[in-house]
PDB file of C-alpha atoms in Angstrom:
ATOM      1  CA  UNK A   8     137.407 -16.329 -18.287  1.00 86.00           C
ATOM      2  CA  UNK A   9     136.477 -19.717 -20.297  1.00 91.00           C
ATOM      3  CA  UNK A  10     133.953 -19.705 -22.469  1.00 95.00           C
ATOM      4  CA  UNK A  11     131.872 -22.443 -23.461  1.00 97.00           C
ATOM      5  CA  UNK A  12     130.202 -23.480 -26.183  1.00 98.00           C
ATOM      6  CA  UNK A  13     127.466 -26.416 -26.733  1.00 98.00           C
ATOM      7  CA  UNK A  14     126.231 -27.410 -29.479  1.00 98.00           C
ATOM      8  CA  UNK A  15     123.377 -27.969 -31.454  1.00 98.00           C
ATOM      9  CA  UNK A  16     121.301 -25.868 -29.176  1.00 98.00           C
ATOM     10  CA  UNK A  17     118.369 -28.203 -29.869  1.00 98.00           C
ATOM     11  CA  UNK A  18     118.100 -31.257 -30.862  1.00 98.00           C
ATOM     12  CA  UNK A  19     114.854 -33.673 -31.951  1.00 98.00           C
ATOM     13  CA  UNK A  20     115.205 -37.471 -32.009  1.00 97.00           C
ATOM     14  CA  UNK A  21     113.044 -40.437 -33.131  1.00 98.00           C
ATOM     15  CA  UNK A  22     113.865 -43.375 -30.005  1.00 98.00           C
ATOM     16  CA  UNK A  23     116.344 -45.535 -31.012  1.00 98.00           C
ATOM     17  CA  UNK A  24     118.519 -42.970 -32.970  1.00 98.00           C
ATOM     18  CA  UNK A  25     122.170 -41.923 -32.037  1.00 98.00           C
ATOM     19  CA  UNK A  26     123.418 -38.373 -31.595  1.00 97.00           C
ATOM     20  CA  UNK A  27     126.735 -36.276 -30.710  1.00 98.00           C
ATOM     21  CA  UNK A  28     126.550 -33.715 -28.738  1.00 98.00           C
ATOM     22  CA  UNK A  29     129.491 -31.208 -28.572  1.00 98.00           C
ATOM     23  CA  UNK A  30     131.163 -28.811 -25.816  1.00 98.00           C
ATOM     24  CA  UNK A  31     133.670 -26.592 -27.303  1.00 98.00           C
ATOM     25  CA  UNK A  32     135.831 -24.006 -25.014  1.00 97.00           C
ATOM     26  CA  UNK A  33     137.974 -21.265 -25.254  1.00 96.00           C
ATOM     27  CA  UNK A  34     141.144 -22.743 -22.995  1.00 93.00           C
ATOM     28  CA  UNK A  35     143.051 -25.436 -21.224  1.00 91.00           C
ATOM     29  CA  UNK A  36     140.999 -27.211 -18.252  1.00 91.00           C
ATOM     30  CA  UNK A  37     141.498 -29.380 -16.016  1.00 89.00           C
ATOM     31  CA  UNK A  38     137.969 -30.015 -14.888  1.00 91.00           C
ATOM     32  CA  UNK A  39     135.298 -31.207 -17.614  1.00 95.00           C
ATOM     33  CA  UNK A  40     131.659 -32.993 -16.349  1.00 96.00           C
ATOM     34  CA  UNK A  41     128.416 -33.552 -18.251  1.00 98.00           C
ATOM     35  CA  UNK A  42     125.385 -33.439 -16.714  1.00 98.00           C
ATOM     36  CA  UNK A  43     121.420 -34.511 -17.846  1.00 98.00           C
ATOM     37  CA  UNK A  44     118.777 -32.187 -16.324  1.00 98.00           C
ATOM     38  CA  UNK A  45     115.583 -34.000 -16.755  1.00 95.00           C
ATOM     39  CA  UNK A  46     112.017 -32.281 -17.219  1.00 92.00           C
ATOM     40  CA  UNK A  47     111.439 -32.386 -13.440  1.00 91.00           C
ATOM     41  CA  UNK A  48     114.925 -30.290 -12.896  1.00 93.00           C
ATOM     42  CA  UNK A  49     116.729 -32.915 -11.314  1.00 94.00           C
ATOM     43  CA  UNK A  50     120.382 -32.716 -12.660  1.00 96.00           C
ATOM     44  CA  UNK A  51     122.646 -35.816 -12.335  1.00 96.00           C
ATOM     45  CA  UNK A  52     126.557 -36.125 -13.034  1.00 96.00           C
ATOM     46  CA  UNK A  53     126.986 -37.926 -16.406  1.00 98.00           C
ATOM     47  CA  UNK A  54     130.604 -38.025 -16.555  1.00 97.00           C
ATOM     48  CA  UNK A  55     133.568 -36.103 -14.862  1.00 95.00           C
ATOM     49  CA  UNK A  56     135.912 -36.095 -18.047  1.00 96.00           C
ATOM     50  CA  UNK A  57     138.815 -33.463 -18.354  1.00 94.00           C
ATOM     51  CA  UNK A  58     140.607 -36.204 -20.711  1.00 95.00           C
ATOM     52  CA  UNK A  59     139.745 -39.330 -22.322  1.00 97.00           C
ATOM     53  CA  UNK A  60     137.222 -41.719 -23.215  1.00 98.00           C
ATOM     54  CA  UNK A  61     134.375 -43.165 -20.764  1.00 98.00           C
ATOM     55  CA  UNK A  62     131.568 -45.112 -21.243  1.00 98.00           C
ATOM     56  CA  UNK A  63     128.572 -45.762 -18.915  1.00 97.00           C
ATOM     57  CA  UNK A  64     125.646 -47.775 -21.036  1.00 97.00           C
ATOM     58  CA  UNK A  65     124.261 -45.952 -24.309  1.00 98.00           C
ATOM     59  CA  UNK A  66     126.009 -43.072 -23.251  1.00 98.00           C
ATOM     60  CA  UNK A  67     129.984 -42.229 -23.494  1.00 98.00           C
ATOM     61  CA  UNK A  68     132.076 -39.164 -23.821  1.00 98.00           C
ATOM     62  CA  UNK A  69     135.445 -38.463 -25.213  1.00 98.00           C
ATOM     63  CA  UNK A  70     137.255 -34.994 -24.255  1.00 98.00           C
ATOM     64  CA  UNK A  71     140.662 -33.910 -26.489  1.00 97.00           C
ATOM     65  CA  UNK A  72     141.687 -31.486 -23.998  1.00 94.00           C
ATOM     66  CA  UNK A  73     144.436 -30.511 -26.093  1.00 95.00           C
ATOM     67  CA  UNK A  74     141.961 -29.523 -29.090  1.00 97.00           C
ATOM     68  CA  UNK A  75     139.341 -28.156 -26.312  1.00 97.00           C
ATOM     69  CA  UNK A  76     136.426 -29.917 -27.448  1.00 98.00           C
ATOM     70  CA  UNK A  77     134.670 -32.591 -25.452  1.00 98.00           C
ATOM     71  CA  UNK A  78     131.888 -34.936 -27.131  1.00 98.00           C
ATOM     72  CA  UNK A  79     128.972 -36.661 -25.785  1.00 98.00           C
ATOM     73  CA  UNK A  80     127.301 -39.784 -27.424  1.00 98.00           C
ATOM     74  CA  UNK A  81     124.021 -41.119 -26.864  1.00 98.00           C
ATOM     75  CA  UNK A  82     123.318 -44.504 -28.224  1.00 98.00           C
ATOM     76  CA  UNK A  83     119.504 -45.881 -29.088  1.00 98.00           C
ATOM     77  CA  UNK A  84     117.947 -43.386 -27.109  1.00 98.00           C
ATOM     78  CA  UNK A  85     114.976 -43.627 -25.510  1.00 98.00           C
ATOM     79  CA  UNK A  86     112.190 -41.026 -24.233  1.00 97.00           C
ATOM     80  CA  UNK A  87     114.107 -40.916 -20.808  1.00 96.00           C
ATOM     81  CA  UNK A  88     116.793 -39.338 -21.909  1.00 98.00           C
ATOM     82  CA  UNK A  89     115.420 -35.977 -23.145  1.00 97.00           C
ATOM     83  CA  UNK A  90     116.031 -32.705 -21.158  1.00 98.00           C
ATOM     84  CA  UNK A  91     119.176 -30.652 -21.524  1.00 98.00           C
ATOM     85  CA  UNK A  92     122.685 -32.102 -21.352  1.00 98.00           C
ATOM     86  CA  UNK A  93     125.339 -29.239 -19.740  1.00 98.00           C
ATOM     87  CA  UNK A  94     128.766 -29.422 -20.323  1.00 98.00           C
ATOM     88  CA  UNK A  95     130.852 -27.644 -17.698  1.00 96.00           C
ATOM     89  CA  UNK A  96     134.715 -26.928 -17.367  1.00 94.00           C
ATOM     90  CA  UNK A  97     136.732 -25.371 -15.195  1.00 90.00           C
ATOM     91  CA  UNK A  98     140.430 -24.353 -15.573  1.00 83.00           C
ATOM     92  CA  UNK A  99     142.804 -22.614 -12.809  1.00 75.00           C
ATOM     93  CA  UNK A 100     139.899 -20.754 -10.938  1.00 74.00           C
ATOM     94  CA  UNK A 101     137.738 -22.628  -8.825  1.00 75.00           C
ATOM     95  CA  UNK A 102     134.486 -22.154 -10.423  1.00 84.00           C
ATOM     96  CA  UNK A 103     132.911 -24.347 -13.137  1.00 90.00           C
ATOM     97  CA  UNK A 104     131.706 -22.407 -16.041  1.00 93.00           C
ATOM     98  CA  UNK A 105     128.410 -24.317 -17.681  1.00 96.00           C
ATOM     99  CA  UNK A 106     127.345 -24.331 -20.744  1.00 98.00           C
ATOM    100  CA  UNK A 107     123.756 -22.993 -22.225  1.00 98.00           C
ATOM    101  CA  UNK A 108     123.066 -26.302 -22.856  1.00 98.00           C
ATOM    102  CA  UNK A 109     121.586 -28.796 -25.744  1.00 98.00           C
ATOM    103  CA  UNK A 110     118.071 -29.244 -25.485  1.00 98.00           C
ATOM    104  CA  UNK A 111     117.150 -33.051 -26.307  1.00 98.00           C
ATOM    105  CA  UNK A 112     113.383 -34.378 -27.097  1.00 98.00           C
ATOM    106  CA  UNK A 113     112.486 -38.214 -27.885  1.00 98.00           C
ATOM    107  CA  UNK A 114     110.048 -38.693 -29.380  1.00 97.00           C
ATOM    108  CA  UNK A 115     108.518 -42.411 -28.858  1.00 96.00           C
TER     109      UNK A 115
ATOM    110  CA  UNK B  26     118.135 -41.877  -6.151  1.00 50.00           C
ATOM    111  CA  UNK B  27     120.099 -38.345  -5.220  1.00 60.00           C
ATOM    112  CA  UNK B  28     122.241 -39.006  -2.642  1.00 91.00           C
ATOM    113  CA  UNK B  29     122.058 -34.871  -1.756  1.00 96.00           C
ATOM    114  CA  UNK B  30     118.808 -34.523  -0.153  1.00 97.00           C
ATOM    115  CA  UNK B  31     117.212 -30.762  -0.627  1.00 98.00           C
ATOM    116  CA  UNK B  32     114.186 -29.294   1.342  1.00 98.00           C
ATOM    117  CA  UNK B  33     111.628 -28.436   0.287  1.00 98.00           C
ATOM    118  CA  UNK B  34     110.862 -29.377  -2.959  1.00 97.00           C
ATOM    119  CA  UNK B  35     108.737 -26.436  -3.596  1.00 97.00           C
ATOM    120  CA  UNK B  36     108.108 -23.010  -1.410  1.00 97.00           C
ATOM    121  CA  UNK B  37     106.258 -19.878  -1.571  1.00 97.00           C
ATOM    122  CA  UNK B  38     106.806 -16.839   0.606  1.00 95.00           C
ATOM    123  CA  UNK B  39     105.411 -13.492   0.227  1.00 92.00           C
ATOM    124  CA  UNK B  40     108.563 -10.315  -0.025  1.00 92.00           C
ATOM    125  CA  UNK B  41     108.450 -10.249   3.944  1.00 91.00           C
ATOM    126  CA  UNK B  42     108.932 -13.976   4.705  1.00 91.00           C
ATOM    127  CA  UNK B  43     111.578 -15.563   6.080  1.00 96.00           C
ATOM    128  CA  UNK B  44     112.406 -18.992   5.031  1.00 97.00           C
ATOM    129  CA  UNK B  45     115.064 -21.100   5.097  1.00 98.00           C
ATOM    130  CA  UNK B  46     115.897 -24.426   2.347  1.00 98.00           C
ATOM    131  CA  UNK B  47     117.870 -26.900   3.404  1.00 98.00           C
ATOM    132  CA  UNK B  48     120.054 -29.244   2.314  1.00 98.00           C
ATOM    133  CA  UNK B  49     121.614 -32.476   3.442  1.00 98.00           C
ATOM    134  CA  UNK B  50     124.977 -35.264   1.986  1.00 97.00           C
ATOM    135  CA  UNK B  51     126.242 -38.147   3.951  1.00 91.00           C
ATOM    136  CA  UNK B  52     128.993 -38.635   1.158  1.00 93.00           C
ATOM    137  CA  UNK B  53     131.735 -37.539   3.215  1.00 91.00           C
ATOM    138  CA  UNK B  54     132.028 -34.362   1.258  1.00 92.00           C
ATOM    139  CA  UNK B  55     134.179 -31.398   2.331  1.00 90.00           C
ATOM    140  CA  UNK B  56     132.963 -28.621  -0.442  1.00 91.00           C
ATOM    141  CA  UNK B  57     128.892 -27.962  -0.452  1.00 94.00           C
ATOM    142  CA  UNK B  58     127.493 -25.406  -2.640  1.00 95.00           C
ATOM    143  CA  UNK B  59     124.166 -23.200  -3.949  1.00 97.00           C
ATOM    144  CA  UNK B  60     123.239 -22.369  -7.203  1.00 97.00           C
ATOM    145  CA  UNK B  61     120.379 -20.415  -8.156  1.00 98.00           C
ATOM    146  CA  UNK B  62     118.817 -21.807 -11.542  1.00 98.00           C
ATOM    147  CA  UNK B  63     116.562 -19.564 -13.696  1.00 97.00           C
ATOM    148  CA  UNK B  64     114.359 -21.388 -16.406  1.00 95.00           C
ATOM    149  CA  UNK B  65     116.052 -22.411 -19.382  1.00 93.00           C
ATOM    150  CA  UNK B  66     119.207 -21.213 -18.209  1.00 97.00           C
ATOM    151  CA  UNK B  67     122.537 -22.441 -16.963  1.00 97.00           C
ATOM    152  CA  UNK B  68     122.937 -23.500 -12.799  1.00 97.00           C
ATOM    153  CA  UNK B  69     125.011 -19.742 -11.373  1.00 96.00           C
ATOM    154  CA  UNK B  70     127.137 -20.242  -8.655  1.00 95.00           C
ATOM    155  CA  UNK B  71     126.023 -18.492  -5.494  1.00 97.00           C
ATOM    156  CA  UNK B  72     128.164 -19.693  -2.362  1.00 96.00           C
ATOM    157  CA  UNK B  73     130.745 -22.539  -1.700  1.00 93.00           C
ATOM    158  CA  UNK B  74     131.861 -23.940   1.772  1.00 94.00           C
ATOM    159  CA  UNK B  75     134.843 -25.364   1.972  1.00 90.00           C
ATOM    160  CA  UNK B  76     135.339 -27.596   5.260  1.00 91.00           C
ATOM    161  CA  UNK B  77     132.732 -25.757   6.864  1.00 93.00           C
ATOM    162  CA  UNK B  78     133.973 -22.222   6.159  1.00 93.00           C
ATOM    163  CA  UNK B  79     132.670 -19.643   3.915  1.00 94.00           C
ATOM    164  CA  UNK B  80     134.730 -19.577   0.904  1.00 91.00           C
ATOM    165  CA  UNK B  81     133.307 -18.151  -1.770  1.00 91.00           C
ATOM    166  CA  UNK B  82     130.442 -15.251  -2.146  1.00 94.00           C
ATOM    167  CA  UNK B  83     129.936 -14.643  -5.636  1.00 94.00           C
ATOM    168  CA  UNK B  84     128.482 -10.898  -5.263  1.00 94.00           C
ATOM    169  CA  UNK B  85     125.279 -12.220  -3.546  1.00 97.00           C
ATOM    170  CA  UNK B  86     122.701  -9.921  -2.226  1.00 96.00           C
ATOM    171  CA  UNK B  87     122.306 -10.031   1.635  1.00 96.00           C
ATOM    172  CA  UNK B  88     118.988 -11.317   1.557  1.00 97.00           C
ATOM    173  CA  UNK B  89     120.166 -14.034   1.126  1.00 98.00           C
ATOM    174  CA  UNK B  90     122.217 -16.072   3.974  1.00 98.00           C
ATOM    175  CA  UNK B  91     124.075 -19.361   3.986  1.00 98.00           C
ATOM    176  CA  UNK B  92     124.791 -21.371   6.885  1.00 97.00           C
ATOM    177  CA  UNK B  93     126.983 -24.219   7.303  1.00 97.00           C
ATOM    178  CA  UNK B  94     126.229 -26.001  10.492  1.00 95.00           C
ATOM    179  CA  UNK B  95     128.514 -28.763  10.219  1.00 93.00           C
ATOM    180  CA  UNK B  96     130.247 -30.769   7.555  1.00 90.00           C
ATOM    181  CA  UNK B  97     127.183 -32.740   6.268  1.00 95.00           C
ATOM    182  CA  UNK B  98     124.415 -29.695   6.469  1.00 97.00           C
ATOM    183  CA  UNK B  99     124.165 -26.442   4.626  1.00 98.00           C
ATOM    184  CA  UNK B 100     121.093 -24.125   5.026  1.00 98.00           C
ATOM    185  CA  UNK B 101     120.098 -21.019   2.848  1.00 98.00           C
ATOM    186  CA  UNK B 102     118.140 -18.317   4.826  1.00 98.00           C
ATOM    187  CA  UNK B 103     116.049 -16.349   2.838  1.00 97.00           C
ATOM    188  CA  UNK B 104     114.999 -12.984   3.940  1.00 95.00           C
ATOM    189  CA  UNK B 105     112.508 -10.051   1.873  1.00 94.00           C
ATOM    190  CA  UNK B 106     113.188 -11.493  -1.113  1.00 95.00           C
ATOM    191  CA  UNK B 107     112.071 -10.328  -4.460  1.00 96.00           C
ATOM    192  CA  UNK B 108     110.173 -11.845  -7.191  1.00 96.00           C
ATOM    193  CA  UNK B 109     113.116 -11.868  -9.832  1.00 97.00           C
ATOM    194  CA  UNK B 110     114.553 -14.113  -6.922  1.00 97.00           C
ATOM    195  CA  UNK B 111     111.842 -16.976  -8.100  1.00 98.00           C
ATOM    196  CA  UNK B 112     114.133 -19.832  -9.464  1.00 98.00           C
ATOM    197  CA  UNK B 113     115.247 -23.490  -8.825  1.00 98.00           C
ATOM    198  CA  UNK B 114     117.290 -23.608  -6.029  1.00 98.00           C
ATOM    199  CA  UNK B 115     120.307 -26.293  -6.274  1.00 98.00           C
ATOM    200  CA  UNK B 116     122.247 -27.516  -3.739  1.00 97.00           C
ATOM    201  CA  UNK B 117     125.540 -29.476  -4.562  1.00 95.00           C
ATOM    202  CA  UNK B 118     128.557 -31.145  -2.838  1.00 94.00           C
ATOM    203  CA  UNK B 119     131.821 -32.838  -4.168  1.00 91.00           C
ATOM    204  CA  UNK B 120     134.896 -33.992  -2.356  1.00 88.00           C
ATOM    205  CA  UNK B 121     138.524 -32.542  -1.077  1.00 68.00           C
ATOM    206  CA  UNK B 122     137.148 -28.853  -0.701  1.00 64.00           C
ATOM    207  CA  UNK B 123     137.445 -26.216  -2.421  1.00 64.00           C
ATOM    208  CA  UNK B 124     139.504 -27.447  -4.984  1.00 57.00           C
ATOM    209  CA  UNK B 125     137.555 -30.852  -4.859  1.00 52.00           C
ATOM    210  CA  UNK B 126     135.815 -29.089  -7.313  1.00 59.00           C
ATOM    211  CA  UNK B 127     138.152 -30.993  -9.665  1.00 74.00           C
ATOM    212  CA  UNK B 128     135.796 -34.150  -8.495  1.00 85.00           C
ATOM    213  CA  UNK B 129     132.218 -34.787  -9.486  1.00 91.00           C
ATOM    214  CA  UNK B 130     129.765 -32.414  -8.275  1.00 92.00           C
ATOM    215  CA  UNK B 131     126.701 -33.710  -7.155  1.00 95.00           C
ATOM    216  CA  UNK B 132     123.340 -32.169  -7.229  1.00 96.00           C
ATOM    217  CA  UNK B 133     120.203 -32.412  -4.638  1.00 96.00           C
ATOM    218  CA  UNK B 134     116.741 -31.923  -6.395  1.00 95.00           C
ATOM    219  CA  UNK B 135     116.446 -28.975  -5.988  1.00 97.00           C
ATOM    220  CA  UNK B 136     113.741 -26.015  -4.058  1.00 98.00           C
ATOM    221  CA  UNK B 137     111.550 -24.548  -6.569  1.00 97.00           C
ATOM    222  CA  UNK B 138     110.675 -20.919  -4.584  1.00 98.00           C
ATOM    223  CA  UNK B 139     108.287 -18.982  -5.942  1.00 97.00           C
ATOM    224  CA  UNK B 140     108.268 -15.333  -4.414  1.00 97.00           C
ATOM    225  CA  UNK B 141     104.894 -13.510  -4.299  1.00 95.00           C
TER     226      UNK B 141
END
């Protein structure tokens, strides 16, 4: 099956800093989505991405399908946005295969 | 705002309970799903209804039982669970059926069970 890869596996920012998070995997999809877990579990859809560029506020993500990597950008963050970001793909089968995750702390 | 409503937020039952969580979309979605979530880990895929039918089991145990009642409702009976079953429980839902799973997949809040 797919594999997926995130990366860094943990991450520590100051508020108001930018980072890149990164979701590598193994073969071609067809079906890419972020998601943010917050510290309270909830887990909300980011961005359902198996090509392109999008943008929603400080955050964006670009996927090159045909280089199977898919990058997540967080612009001046802010304390809200720690927890762990998931990448997720899925290819012919039905299933999405997550990622371990990046684990994301602001500090204020 | 989650616009997939999960209940309870939190439960405890003892290894001879039953219990049921249940979970609720008014998005017009034709695939609903559980995941079970362990801490620190990845959501896992449990079951996936597809217009109302059963149509996926990934290798669950029997103690645990879904239940599709109709296309906006999905329950999760729970029945002499263990404690290694303790874990976030996440409903989701995403459009077109089964292979609306090439859509956004939405998650409730989840149930945090806690088995005693």
């Amino acid at each position: 099956g797919i594999q997926v890869e995130q990366s860094p596996p943990d991450l520590i920012l100051q508020e108001g800093a930018n980072s890149t998070l990164r979701c590598n995997f193994s073969d071609s999809v067809n079906n890419l989505q972020w998601f943010h877990q917050n510290p309270w579990g909830q887990l909300i859809n980011l961005f359902y991405i198996p090509s392109g560029t999008k943008q929603n506020g400080r955050l964006s993500a670009t996927t090159v399908a045909t280089e199977r990597y898919s990058l997540l950008y967080i612009s001046s963050s802010q304390t809200t946005d720690s927890g762990v970001y998931f990448c997720a793909v899925g290819g012919s089968s039905y299933k999405l295969i997550f990622g371990s995750g990046t684990r994301l702390l602001v500090r204020p | 705002d989650t616009e997939v409503t999960q209940t309870p937020k939190h439960l405890v039952m003892g290894m001879t309970n039953k219990k049921s969580l249940k979970c609720e979309q008014h998005m017009g979605h034709r695939a609903m799903y559980w995941y079970k979530q362990k801490a620190k880990k990845p959501p896992e895929l449990m079951f996936v209804y597809s217009y109302e039918k059963l149509s996926i089991n990934e290798s669950v145990p029997s103690r645990f039982s879904p239940e599709c009642p109709n296309s906006s409702l999905l329950n999760l009976h729970l029945h002499a669970l263990q404690p290694e079953d303790s874990a976030l429980y996440l409903c989701a839902s995403s459009q077109g059926g089964i292979l609306g799973v090439r859509s956004p997949l939405h998650f409730g809040n989840g149930t945090r069970l806690t088995v005693t």
